[in-house]
Amino acid sequence: MAFTDFSYSALQDIVGDENITNDPVLCQAYSRVQWLPHGVMQRERCGLNMRPACVVMPGSTEEVQSIVKVANRYKFPFIPRGSGFTFHAFPTQGGTVILDPKRMNRIIELNEKDMYAVIEPYVAFAQIFAEAQRYGLYVPTPLAGSQVSCLANFAWHGAYGNSWITGIGAQNLLGFELVLPDGEVVRSGSMACPDAGNFWNDGPGPDLRGFLRGGMFGHAGGMGIVTKISCKLWQFAGPEVFPTEGNANMKFSSSLGDLWRWYMIKFPFKYPEEEEQELKKSAELFYEMGKAEIGEVATHLAQQFLLTYSSVTKQDLHDNMNNNVFPQSYCVVALAGKTSLEQLEYEEKVLKAIVKKVGGVFVEEDEPAYKVWIKRAANEWIRFGNAQRLARPSDNFSIGSSNVDSIDKIVYEILASNKVEKDALEEGIGKDFVQPLSIHGGWISPQEYGYWCLHTTDVFPEQDPEQCNQAIEIIGRVGKSQFQRKSAAEAIHMLGPAYDMFGPMLGDVHLYVKALKREFDPNNISNPGFATTPDVLSDEEYRKLMGGGGH
Amino acid sequence: MALEKIEYDASHCQRCSTCKWSHLWEIKSHRFARNCPSLVYGKFDAYAAQGKNDITTGLLKGELTWEENKDILLEVIYRCPVCAACDISCKRVMDLDIIGVLDALREEACERGYGPLPAHKEFIQSIMNYDNVWKQPRTRRANWARKMGIKDLSKAGARADVLYYVGCTYAYKPGMDTVPQNTAAILKEAGVDFGILGAKEVCCGGIADNIGDKKSFEKIAEKNLKMFEEIGVKTIVTNCPGCFMTFSEKYAKMQKIDTTALPYKVKHTTQFLEELIQDNKIKFKKPVNMHITWHDPCHLGRRGEPYKHWEGKRVKFGLTEPPREMNRGVNGVYEAPRNILKAIPGIKLVEMERIKDYAWCCGSGGGAKSAYPDFALATAKERIEEAEATGAGTIITACPWCEANLTDGIDASGSKMKVGDILDLVRQAME
Ligand SMILES: Cc1cc2nc3c(=O)[nH]c(=O)nc-3n(C[C@H](O)[C@H](O)[C@H](O)COP(=O)(O)OP(=O)(O)OC[C@H]3O[C@@H](n4cnc5c(N)ncnc54)[C@H](O)[C@@H]3O)c2cc1C
Ligand code: SF4
Ligand code: SF4
């Protein structure tokens, strides 16, 4: 059954008139997301089916449960929202109901002693950061920006600017409350035991974090709606209030005080010709830092990230690109004296010794790259996010990522991905994208002291279907090559068939996920369906690549 | 039609939602983190800049029609004080003319005959009939100045270095006449050669532009520009941020020139007094022992930047040809009032959480108070709560609209706070 007037009245009874709408004008504001070629193509294909039939704002877990039960009764699909930055949070079929979480926006508890916060879905990262900062604590910020929902991101198992120390979302998730696709509530970890505190997510019983599909698998079929999480807070060596200078887009934060220091490190190789050596040296640096267990942030940024993240305007970005302000890639490191200044100084000595050992050079304060990155953008990295700027080169970008267990493998991945992109370019695919930004891997994020590593590769097309299709093709080719190399990759941006493709490499996880989905959501109404299936990577083609696997 | 001009900007919104929050570095608490009064009141995304971009794109693509959705469209468009908090937040990450989208929606509503709203039409009619927004006779316009011996520059042969332009609200609103009186007294004491336009002063017309009625705006602006030319005005000083922005930004934009190319300079009183203090022409003799907080009026702050004219097109990658310098809220008037307050002995100034380029709007601008009084009141109450959290007893501002709306907010919330104008404090400290 589709979404009908009966369904609407039933939802209206739950949340009240003022918290629900099916007005086309109000629903239009939930109908398009354009930063990614997939979003553009999804809109091209789904058209007005991307406009929800209704937007509903529950105010409590009980209201969420009731909504889900009504959805099962009338069998209409529903999609919960955080801020709605990802295209997975948008309908792909008519008659879908969006749950807008704005009424569930409380920080229920902030426990400075046990270092966690219990929050509802609409709490943004920036809000928790600000509250935690008063107690000398902070929360990791995804590059997506601190305006997004912390809960939606943790449910997506996100990655952060300081994942070097914090790891991914799952590691920061200390408990959750989830309304299952049939309306039943499940709580995890110590959240399941009344008055036990909200600091521990393991047991009793099995680890339930896998239930949270979030954005990554949301469109391969969700598993209900998270109504509360407990998120881990980390010690912050910066001040209680974020220091800034200037106004608006010329507002900078050049210093976080005595206990926080940024460094930019380069290796004396010719870029891009000797990119391989540069990447290998960077990997060595991270391994050594990991062994020494130093650092708060450790990451490797190619030109495209440096240019986009530090830009104050689009023109400024293109000028910096044309003036070659970042002539190469750099490693960016932050050290934090969490216990004392002595700790910071000790770590600095160790870092200097490591950099010397691996043949690196600290970028000097008077170099343009230092001035632009450290003075303008570095502190944004941990509090603002700033990847909202990633679309700045062309107002659209495409992202592919790989996610593996070692930094060495990531270096190999980047080089291979760059080659795929260069080959495509030689065929003329992507020739109209912003060059040279569209060739070199953007972000290498070694996580948890280098125990594993994430890398993204981006291209910058304009927002027209022709260029978007080319971007999807390039990212698709990169994904395909990852598969051929038997490398792990995230299925984030190649949803649907890609999930089946990567499943066998991950112990047939896709089969378990699908079985669980069928069991828990027999009506297939919780984030059902797939997003765009890229033309260039048909279901058939993926299966062929899989050697017949999948499904 | 107006929307076509901003098609690129609306359709390239990436939906990041940065426009829905205060500057992300500056968020200091969970409570005062949001920046968009329209969204906070309306809750659904349609009321945010992001939603208005989607709606604009929908209208341009024919997915929505004006005819079928007139009422809700007008509410989404006009229940917004065009405070530009969204625009400034967005421009930190993108290069889209968001305030241009909001303006174009209003302009197109008027072009199609759906806008402005009845409450706005009353304003426009009043300006046409009486040269002021308050339906008051012209003869009463300069009542505040009686017996003050101020030059009337509208009289033949009268000349002065500075035109002190009072504005409709300070001129007519009961209880607000102390502000022009104090301003005139301060200027006299500082030895400034100034005059007023007396009963011939005409509304600046900013409200007409704000609500999208470009035709009426142009008529009013031309009348004023003619008068300024006749009198040979070189410097205009005004207390009202709305008039300030209109003379400086809107008149330049209408004439397709930069603010710096206007034949006159416009200064808000706080800028002018700051200079007089620096030049030692104003001296404070008496401490004013008050614990205050400062409310940045949007038209003085993030919307108070000089205008840089641009005519061109979007080219490859969304770059502009020729390169466009957009107003981004960097050079608004933020420091002048603060420097004045710091110079007055005895004043204890504590800042609210949302200030300067990311200040929370009082809720009154853009015709919002006349058309949606409940919205304006709710927005003011939010500001009062923020002000109360500072521990200060008084909110000081420099805008008649903010002062009136914040006063209503205090009355409605039962707060013990008071609202005052910065000019009154300056005067007290000089006496
Ligand atoms: C430029 C850019 C950079 C990015 N960088 C990063 C990054 O560095 N790290 C990172 O982790 N991510 C990144 N992302 C991805 C993504 O934007 C973020 O992960 C972000 O957290 C999404 O938050 P949101 O509030 O917008 O979620 P939404 O887009 O609203 O939702 C995301 C998914 O979660 C589901 N969901 C939302 N709420 C709930 C709920 N209550 N219960 C169950 N499911 C729910 C939605 O249905 C959807 O499938 C980036 C995205 C962009 C556009
Ligand atoms: S900040 Fe700008 S780009 Fe982002 S959603 Fe808002 S209007 Fe769109
Ligand atoms: S102008 Fe102000 S109220 Fe209107 S949408 Fe922008 S932030 Fe919201």
XYZ file of C-alpha atoms in Angstrom, chain A residues 147-495:
349
model
C 26.876 21.182 11.384
C 25.892 17.563 10.674
C 24.183 15.279 13.122
C 26.608 13.530 15.444
C 24.207 10.635 15.859
C 23.722 10.134 12.110
C 27.459 10.214 11.612
C 28.287 7.801 14.421
C 25.561 5.527 13.117
C 27.321 5.706 9.765
C 30.605 4.772 11.481
C 32.205 7.981 10.217
C 35.823 9.070 10.079
C 37.297 12.265 11.511
C 40.069 14.785 11.152
C 41.651 13.361 14.275
C 40.887 9.685 13.686
C 44.612 9.151 14.231
C 43.699 9.159 17.889
C 39.934 8.626 17.998
C 39.416 5.961 15.355
C 36.052 5.765 13.574
C 32.518 6.347 14.782
C 31.978 2.795 15.958
C 34.837 3.160 18.435
C 33.272 6.318 19.755
C 29.823 4.876 20.103
C 29.308 3.935 23.754
C 25.710 2.883 23.518
C 22.581 3.481 21.541
C 18.836 3.219 21.577
C 17.347 1.906 18.352
C 13.765 1.595 17.201
C 13.803 -1.514 15.033
C 11.963 -1.609 11.688
C 8.955 -3.166 13.431
C 8.820 -0.543 16.176
C 10.408 -2.498 18.977
C 13.142 -0.753 20.976
C 16.577 -2.207 21.563
C 19.306 -0.678 23.702
C 22.958 -1.579 23.579
C 25.768 -1.850 26.100
C 25.347 -0.333 29.500
C 22.492 1.794 28.121
C 20.485 -1.429 28.290
C 20.901 -1.605 32.071
C 19.024 1.100 33.939
C 21.338 3.292 36.044
C 24.448 1.471 34.847
C 25.833 4.588 33.170
C 26.300 5.091 29.460
C 29.979 4.477 29.086
C 30.312 0.935 27.757
C 28.990 -0.535 24.554
C 30.137 -4.137 24.792
C 27.724 -6.658 26.250
C 25.863 -8.028 27.909
C 25.247 -10.249 24.932
C 26.504 -9.690 21.412
C 27.863 -6.395 20.118
C 24.901 -4.753 18.428
C 26.783 -1.989 16.636
C 26.385 -3.845 13.364
C 22.691 -3.017 13.488
C 23.534 0.553 12.704
C 23.714 0.787 8.968
C 23.706 4.535 8.742
C 24.617 6.125 5.470
C 26.985 3.454 4.356
C 24.414 0.744 4.084
C 21.322 2.759 4.721
C 20.284 2.575 1.144
C 21.043 -1.079 0.941
C 18.318 -1.343 3.529
C 18.145 0.338 6.916
C 17.556 -1.264 10.244
C 15.328 1.232 11.931
C 15.888 4.531 13.631
C 18.460 5.417 16.249
C 16.890 7.692 18.840
C 19.759 8.190 21.249
C 23.465 7.496 21.420
C 26.181 7.822 23.972
C 29.264 9.264 22.315
C 32.762 9.167 23.660
C 34.469 12.446 24.546
C 38.192 12.991 24.391
C 40.548 15.116 26.399
C 41.095 18.490 24.687
C 44.358 20.342 25.127
C 42.944 23.553 23.668
C 41.204 26.399 25.508
C 37.652 26.410 26.901
C 36.406 28.737 24.184
C 37.608 28.521 20.612
C 39.816 31.558 19.900
C 39.181 33.387 16.617
C 40.238 36.555 14.851
C 38.431 38.465 12.081
C 34.944 38.199 10.683
C 32.915 35.956 8.422
C 34.960 34.188 5.738
C 38.055 36.053 6.906
C 37.757 34.663 10.394
C 40.737 32.562 11.367
C 41.944 30.780 14.439
C 45.677 30.874 14.353
C 46.449 29.432 17.768
C 44.865 27.015 20.199
C 47.180 28.037 22.999
C 50.400 26.640 24.385
C 49.334 23.035 24.569
C 48.483 22.503 20.920
C 50.976 22.700 18.037
C 50.625 22.083 14.320
C 53.370 20.940 11.972
C 53.567 20.568 8.239
C 56.092 18.118 6.917
C 57.296 17.659 3.374
C 59.669 15.322 1.649
C 62.159 16.572 -0.919
C 60.835 14.853 -3.995
C 59.593 16.225 -7.279
C 55.832 16.362 -7.352
C 53.954 14.776 -9.032
C 56.679 12.818 -10.840
C 58.053 11.317 -7.633
C 54.762 11.031 -5.817
C 55.409 7.365 -5.047
C 58.553 8.103 -3.041
C 56.815 10.940 -1.253
C 53.908 8.708 -0.284
C 56.196 5.937 0.909
C 58.115 8.352 3.094
C 54.856 9.660 4.494
C 53.852 6.107 5.356
C 57.167 5.619 7.126
C 56.597 8.787 9.121
C 53.163 7.584 10.236
C 54.439 4.130 11.170
C 57.164 5.646 13.309
C 54.730 8.037 14.950
C 52.391 5.139 15.614
C 55.149 3.100 17.186
C 56.081 6.029 19.393
C 52.375 6.596 20.163
C 52.571 10.331 19.696
C 50.281 12.853 18.070
C 46.653 13.987 18.091
C 46.271 14.467 14.338
C 48.344 12.787 11.657
C 47.196 12.949 8.116
C 48.435 13.334 4.571
C 46.919 15.938 2.310
C 47.317 16.227 -1.436
C 47.051 19.551 -3.226
C 43.319 19.305 -3.787
C 42.510 19.033 -0.100
C 44.923 21.770 0.872
C 43.542 24.094 -1.773
C 39.883 23.484 -1.156
C 39.991 23.378 2.625
C 42.021 26.533 3.055
C 40.175 28.597 0.451
C 38.340 31.719 1.563
C 36.587 32.133 -1.784
C 36.284 30.182 -5.003
C 38.453 32.744 -6.759
C 41.044 32.468 -3.982
C 41.101 28.707 -4.488
C 41.668 28.982 -8.223
C 44.295 31.700 -7.689
C 46.148 29.560 -5.143
C 45.985 26.659 -7.563
C 47.301 28.736 -10.436
C 50.025 30.227 -8.205
C 51.003 26.779 -7.002
C 50.782 27.747 -3.345
C 50.890 24.069 -2.449
C 53.525 22.741 -4.827
C 53.221 19.231 -3.426
C 51.495 17.014 -0.873
C 52.213 17.429 2.818
C 51.855 15.522 6.041
C 50.024 17.485 8.672
C 50.535 16.651 12.337
C 49.183 18.125 15.558
C 50.649 17.412 18.945
C 48.658 18.037 22.105
C 50.001 18.383 25.627
C 47.043 16.717 27.244
C 48.770 16.115 30.522
C 51.323 18.904 30.492
C 53.556 21.155 28.464
C 56.349 18.695 29.186
C 54.406 15.969 27.401
C 54.028 18.221 24.376
C 57.717 19.050 24.397
C 58.637 15.426 24.726
C 56.409 14.531 21.775
C 57.875 17.370 19.754
C 61.384 16.050 20.365
C 60.285 12.589 19.290
C 58.571 13.984 16.189
C 61.656 15.935 15.224
C 63.798 12.846 15.575
C 61.367 10.802 13.473
C 61.118 13.442 10.747
C 64.904 13.583 10.574
C 65.160 9.816 10.462
C 62.708 9.496 7.562
C 64.271 12.381 5.663
C 61.424 14.867 6.037
C 61.590 18.618 6.394
C 59.372 20.871 8.499
C 57.683 23.521 6.413
C 58.862 26.926 7.610
C 56.489 29.567 8.957
C 57.227 31.957 6.118
C 56.420 29.462 3.357
C 53.113 30.171 1.578
C 51.869 26.664 2.290
C 52.370 27.132 6.041
C 50.739 30.535 6.035
C 47.740 29.356 4.111
C 47.234 26.011 5.795
C 48.398 26.358 9.391
C 47.247 29.916 9.919
C 43.969 29.604 8.072
C 42.720 26.096 8.072
C 44.414 23.779 10.538
C 42.252 24.565 13.548
C 39.159 24.324 11.397
C 40.158 20.749 10.770
C 39.174 19.745 14.293
C 36.236 22.049 15.011
C 34.638 23.176 11.730
C 35.266 20.166 9.525
C 35.477 22.154 6.349
C 34.817 19.577 3.685
C 31.732 21.646 2.921
C 34.373 23.517 0.928
C 35.233 20.453 -1.076
C 32.657 21.428 -3.674
C 34.220 24.859 -4.070
C 36.388 24.189 -7.142
C 33.392 23.485 -9.393
C 30.366 23.418 -7.046
C 30.329 19.661 -7.378
C 32.703 16.832 -6.649
C 32.901 13.109 -6.689
C 34.562 11.034 -4.069
C 35.835 7.498 -4.013
C 37.510 5.961 -1.040
C 39.361 2.926 0.088
C 39.667 1.708 3.537
C 42.346 -0.799 4.443
C 44.322 -2.224 7.288
C 47.712 -0.744 6.551
C 49.246 2.488 5.397
C 51.441 0.637 2.893
C 48.388 -0.706 1.148
C 46.891 2.745 0.985
C 49.988 4.069 -0.734
C 49.637 1.287 -3.252
C 45.949 2.107 -3.607
C 46.533 5.796 -4.204
C 49.075 5.176 -6.898
C 46.807 2.653 -8.569
C 43.801 4.970 -8.324
C 45.762 7.891 -9.688
C 46.748 5.733 -12.627
C 43.142 4.782 -13.309
C 42.211 8.452 -13.260
C 45.080 9.416 -15.519
C 44.187 6.655 -17.971
C 40.591 7.828 -18.028
C 41.786 11.346 -18.662
C 43.809 10.152 -21.591
C 40.613 8.741 -23.026
C 39.099 12.162 -22.585
C 36.964 11.238 -19.593
C 37.140 14.074 -17.113
C 39.079 16.340 -19.434
C 36.774 19.222 -18.543
C 37.102 18.750 -14.798
C 39.158 21.074 -12.624
C 42.726 20.054 -13.370
C 45.178 19.228 -11.888
C 42.943 18.767 -8.850
C 41.200 15.758 -10.315
C 44.184 13.456 -10.505
C 45.868 13.063 -7.150
C 44.453 11.237 -4.131
C 43.176 13.776 -1.641
C 43.226 12.590 1.891
C 45.119 9.787 3.619
C 43.878 9.305 7.112
C 45.799 6.746 9.142
C 43.572 5.823 12.035
C 44.184 4.665 15.598
C 47.910 5.255 15.460
C 48.067 3.723 12.029
C 46.356 0.398 12.697
C 44.333 1.039 9.598
C 43.937 3.689 7.021
C 41.425 5.496 4.847
C 42.040 7.312 1.628
C 39.823 9.352 -0.626
C 40.266 10.260 -4.215
C 38.214 13.098 -5.633
C 37.328 14.591 -8.996
C 35.689 17.938 -9.702
C 33.148 17.999 -12.518
C 30.591 20.681 -13.100
C 27.014 20.030 -12.154
C 25.646 18.829 -15.486
C 24.541 15.282 -16.203
C 27.204 14.726 -18.855
C 30.098 15.641 -16.597
C 28.487 13.961 -13.609
C 28.236 10.710 -15.523
C 31.908 10.970 -16.388
C 32.743 11.544 -12.731
C 30.704 8.517 -11.729
C 32.497 6.526 -14.387
C 35.909 7.544 -13.076
C 35.042 6.763 -9.492
C 33.449 3.548 -10.708
C 36.617 2.588 -12.543
C 38.639 3.285 -9.439
C 36.288 1.058 -7.455
C 36.460 -1.637 -10.089
C 40.229 -1.559 -10.047
C 40.217 -1.825 -6.297
C 38.149 -4.927 -6.628
C 40.452 -6.373 -9.281
C 43.398 -5.750 -6.997
C 41.522 -7.593 -4.251
C 41.740 -4.450 -2.239
C 39.035 -3.503 0.209
C 36.941 -0.512 -0.592
C 34.019 1.240 0.886
C 30.757 0.775 -0.871
C 29.573 4.193 0.173
C 29.454 5.840 -3.145
C 28.686 2.853 -5.326
C 25.639 1.610 -3.595
